Amino acid sequence: MTDTTPYKPVDNISKALRLMRVFYDLTQKDLALKLGISKSHLSEIESANKTPTLDILKGYSEIFEVSMSSIIFFAENVDSNVDLDLTTEFVDTKIIAMLKFIKLRNLSRNNHISSET
């Protein structure tokens, strides 16, 4: 059976932006303040109900000191098993750290689920 759910690029960027915030242990309130937007606006971006503007992406880039191209790379690969060793030449090391964080978190969750069954 094929998944017929339409691919929405905003879902990946929203997920990536939320994970960046979580990785740096910021609340929505704290990040919204730094971005100069409301907490509810940030919440809508993170839940893919609103598309982030270039100004907001630029804000993430400046706050987290990561290039915008690395943010896009992160969004494109947030759910993949990209070979992190091969990407280190091209991608900001902070993005690599976030991808490793996600991988470890997913492994931890899977191990926790396996031990319960």
PDB file of C-alpha atoms in Angstrom:
ATOM      1  CA  MET A   1       0.000   0.000   0.000  1.00  0.00           C
ATOM      2  CA  THR A   2       1.353   3.403  -0.954  1.00  0.00           C
ATOM      3  CA  ASP A   3       1.168   6.434   1.282  1.00  0.00           C
ATOM      4  CA  THR A   4      -0.909   9.033  -0.538  1.00  0.00           C
ATOM      5  CA  THR A   5      -0.290  11.805   1.981  1.00  0.00           C
ATOM      6  CA  PRO A   6       1.026  14.769   0.017  1.00  0.00           C
ATOM      7  CA  TYR A   7       4.583  15.771   0.810  1.00  0.00           C
ATOM      8  CA  LYS A   8       4.700  19.207   2.362  1.00  0.00           C
ATOM      9  CA  PRO A   9       8.213  20.695   2.581  1.00  0.00           C
ATOM     10  CA  VAL A  10       7.025  22.994   5.377  1.00  0.00           C
ATOM     11  CA  ASP A  11       6.606  19.900   7.587  1.00  0.00           C
ATOM     12  CA  ASN A  12      10.336  19.143   7.426  1.00  0.00           C
ATOM     13  CA  ILE A  13      11.435  22.728   7.973  1.00  0.00           C
ATOM     14  CA  SER A  14       9.019  23.034  10.892  1.00  0.00           C
ATOM     15  CA  LYS A  15      10.315  19.841  12.428  1.00  0.00           C
ATOM     16  CA  ALA A  16      13.924  20.931  11.910  1.00  0.00           C
ATOM     17  CA  LEU A  17      13.318  24.336  13.502  1.00  0.00           C
ATOM     18  CA  ARG A  18      11.600  22.745  16.500  1.00  0.00           C
ATOM     19  CA  LEU A  19      14.449  20.261  16.932  1.00  0.00           C
ATOM     20  CA  MET A  20      17.012  23.069  16.776  1.00  0.00           C
ATOM     21  CA  ARG A  21      15.188  24.806  19.617  1.00  0.00           C
ATOM     22  CA  VAL A  22      14.982  21.571  21.622  1.00  0.00           C
ATOM     23  CA  PHE A  23      18.660  20.776  20.961  1.00  0.00           C
ATOM     24  CA  TYR A  24      19.638  24.122  22.468  1.00  0.00           C
ATOM     25  CA  ASP A  25      17.189  23.624  25.358  1.00  0.00           C
ATOM     26  CA  LEU A  26      15.187  26.793  24.675  1.00  0.00           C
ATOM     27  CA  THR A  27      11.519  27.219  25.417  1.00  0.00           C
ATOM     28  CA  GLN A  28       9.196  28.518  22.724  1.00  0.00           C
ATOM     29  CA  LYS A  29       8.811  31.677  24.781  1.00  0.00           C
ATOM     30  CA  ASP A  30      12.581  32.270  24.968  1.00  0.00           C
ATOM     31  CA  LEU A  31      13.171  31.648  21.267  1.00  0.00           C
ATOM     32  CA  ALA A  32      10.150  33.711  20.201  1.00  0.00           C
ATOM     33  CA  LEU A  33      11.540  36.612  22.216  1.00  0.00           C
ATOM     34  CA  LYS A  34      14.930  36.290  20.504  1.00  0.00           C
ATOM     35  CA  LEU A  35      13.243  36.101  17.088  1.00  0.00           C
ATOM     36  CA  GLY A  36      10.972  39.054  17.822  1.00  0.00           C
ATOM     37  CA  ILE A  37       7.774  37.090  17.228  1.00  0.00           C
ATOM     38  CA  SER A  38       4.983  35.870  19.474  1.00  0.00           C
ATOM     39  CA  LYS A  39       5.096  32.468  21.150  1.00  0.00           C
ATOM     40  CA  SER A  40       1.884  31.529  19.344  1.00  0.00           C
ATOM     41  CA  HIS A  41       3.436  32.409  15.965  1.00  0.00           C
ATOM     42  CA  LEU A  42       6.447  30.219  16.768  1.00  0.00           C
ATOM     43  CA  SER A  43       4.130  27.424  17.864  1.00  0.00           C
ATOM     44  CA  GLU A  44       2.296  27.621  14.540  1.00  0.00           C
ATOM     45  CA  ILE A  45       5.598  27.469  12.645  1.00  0.00           C
ATOM     46  CA  GLU A  46       6.752  24.451  14.660  1.00  0.00           C
ATOM     47  CA  SER A  47       3.449  22.656  14.066  1.00  0.00           C
ATOM     48  CA  ALA A  48       3.622  23.421  10.302  1.00  0.00           C
ATOM     49  CA  ASN A  49       0.522  25.606  10.372  1.00  0.00           C
ATOM     50  CA  LYS A  50       2.574  28.604   9.190  1.00  0.00           C
ATOM     51  CA  THR A  51       5.549  28.755   6.883  1.00  0.00           C
ATOM     52  CA  PRO A  52       8.606  30.510   8.306  1.00  0.00           C
ATOM     53  CA  THR A  53       9.662  33.620   6.422  1.00  0.00           C
ATOM     54  CA  LEU A  54      13.202  34.195   5.232  1.00  0.00           C
ATOM     55  CA  ASP A  55      13.571  36.726   8.043  1.00  0.00           C
ATOM     56  CA  ILE A  56      12.694  34.059  10.590  1.00  0.00           C
ATOM     57  CA  LEU A  57      15.127  31.597   9.005  1.00  0.00           C
ATOM     58  CA  LYS A  58      17.762  34.327   9.091  1.00  0.00           C
ATOM     59  CA  GLY A  59      16.978  34.793  12.781  1.00  0.00           C
ATOM     60  CA  TYR A  60      17.562  31.092  13.448  1.00  0.00           C
ATOM     61  CA  SER A  61      20.800  31.327  11.496  1.00  0.00           C
ATOM     62  CA  GLU A  62      22.015  34.220  13.625  1.00  0.00           C
ATOM     63  CA  ILE A  63      20.768  32.914  16.990  1.00  0.00           C
ATOM     64  CA  PHE A  64      22.197  29.414  16.536  1.00  0.00           C
ATOM     65  CA  GLU A  65      25.199  30.571  14.474  1.00  0.00           C
ATOM     66  CA  VAL A  66      24.423  28.140  11.665  1.00  0.00           C
ATOM     67  CA  SER A  67      24.270  28.996   7.977  1.00  0.00           C
ATOM     68  CA  MET A  68      20.850  29.083   6.331  1.00  0.00           C
ATOM     69  CA  SER A  69      22.009  26.436   3.848  1.00  0.00           C
ATOM     70  CA  SER A  70      22.842  24.138   6.776  1.00  0.00           C
ATOM     71  CA  ILE A  71      19.363  24.700   8.215  1.00  0.00           C
ATOM     72  CA  ILE A  72      17.867  23.680   4.866  1.00  0.00           C
ATOM     73  CA  PHE A  73      20.165  20.647   4.718  1.00  0.00           C
ATOM     74  CA  PHE A  74      19.045  19.712   8.226  1.00  0.00           C
ATOM     75  CA  ALA A  75      15.387  20.028   7.207  1.00  0.00           C
ATOM     76  CA  GLU A  76      15.953  17.871   4.127  1.00  0.00           C
ATOM     77  CA  ASN A  77      17.683  15.169   6.174  1.00  0.00           C
ATOM     78  CA  VAL A  78      15.922  15.333   9.528  1.00  0.00           C
ATOM     79  CA  ASP A  79      14.188  11.985   8.928  1.00  0.00           C
ATOM     80  CA  SER A  80      16.895  10.259   6.894  1.00  0.00           C
ATOM     81  CA  ASN A  81      19.810   8.058   7.763  1.00  0.00           C
ATOM     82  CA  VAL A  82      22.326  10.325   6.065  1.00  0.00           C
ATOM     83  CA  ASP A  83      25.949   9.187   6.464  1.00  0.00           C
ATOM     84  CA  LEU A  84      27.194  11.802   8.917  1.00  0.00           C
ATOM     85  CA  ASP A  85      30.848  10.975   8.324  1.00  0.00           C
ATOM     86  CA  LEU A  86      30.551  11.866   4.638  1.00  0.00           C
ATOM     87  CA  THR A  87      28.757  15.157   5.242  1.00  0.00           C
ATOM     88  CA  THR A  88      31.235  16.771   7.603  1.00  0.00           C
ATOM     89  CA  GLU A  89      33.080  18.515   4.767  1.00  0.00           C
ATOM     90  CA  PHE A  90      29.979  20.347   3.578  1.00  0.00           C
ATOM     91  CA  VAL A  91      27.723  20.881   6.562  1.00  0.00           C
ATOM     92  CA  ASP A  92      28.097  22.981   9.678  1.00  0.00           C
ATOM     93  CA  THR A  93      29.333  20.876  12.606  1.00  0.00           C
ATOM     94  CA  LYS A  94      26.400  22.071  14.729  1.00  0.00           C
ATOM     95  CA  ILE A  95      23.967  20.505  12.253  1.00  0.00           C
ATOM     96  CA  ILE A  96      25.948  17.256  12.402  1.00  0.00           C
ATOM     97  CA  ALA A  97      25.675  17.358  16.206  1.00  0.00           C
ATOM     98  CA  MET A  98      21.902  17.864  15.960  1.00  0.00           C
ATOM     99  CA  LEU A  99      21.533  14.936  13.540  1.00  0.00           C
ATOM    100  CA  LYS A 100      23.565  12.749  15.914  1.00  0.00           C
ATOM    101  CA  PHE A 101      21.374  13.923  18.809  1.00  0.00           C
ATOM    102  CA  ILE A 102      18.245  12.859  16.909  1.00  0.00           C
ATOM    103  CA  LYS A 103      19.765   9.511  15.978  1.00  0.00           C
ATOM    104  CA  LEU A 104      20.716   8.774  19.600  1.00  0.00           C
ATOM    105  CA  ARG A 105      17.329   9.911  20.871  1.00  0.00           C
ATOM    106  CA  ASN A 106      15.564   7.647  18.381  1.00  0.00           C
ATOM    107  CA  LEU A 107      17.792   4.703  19.318  1.00  0.00           C
ATOM    108  CA  SER A 108      17.065   5.330  22.980  1.00  0.00           C
ATOM    109  CA  ARG A 109      13.328   5.431  22.328  1.00  0.00           C
ATOM    110  CA  ASN A 110      13.469   2.243  20.255  1.00  0.00           C
ATOM    111  CA  ASN A 111      15.468   0.454  22.947  1.00  0.00           C
ATOM    112  CA  HIS A 112      13.006   1.613  25.592  1.00  0.00           C
ATOM    113  CA  ILE A 113      10.063   0.326  23.530  1.00  0.00           C
ATOM    114  CA  SER A 114      11.863  -2.999  22.871  1.00  0.00           C
ATOM    115  CA  SER A 115      12.516  -3.547  26.573  1.00  0.00           C
ATOM    116  CA  GLU A 116       8.834  -3.042  27.381  1.00  0.00           C
ATOM    117  CA  THR A 117       7.678  -5.802  25.036  1.00  0.00           C
TER     118      THR A 117
END
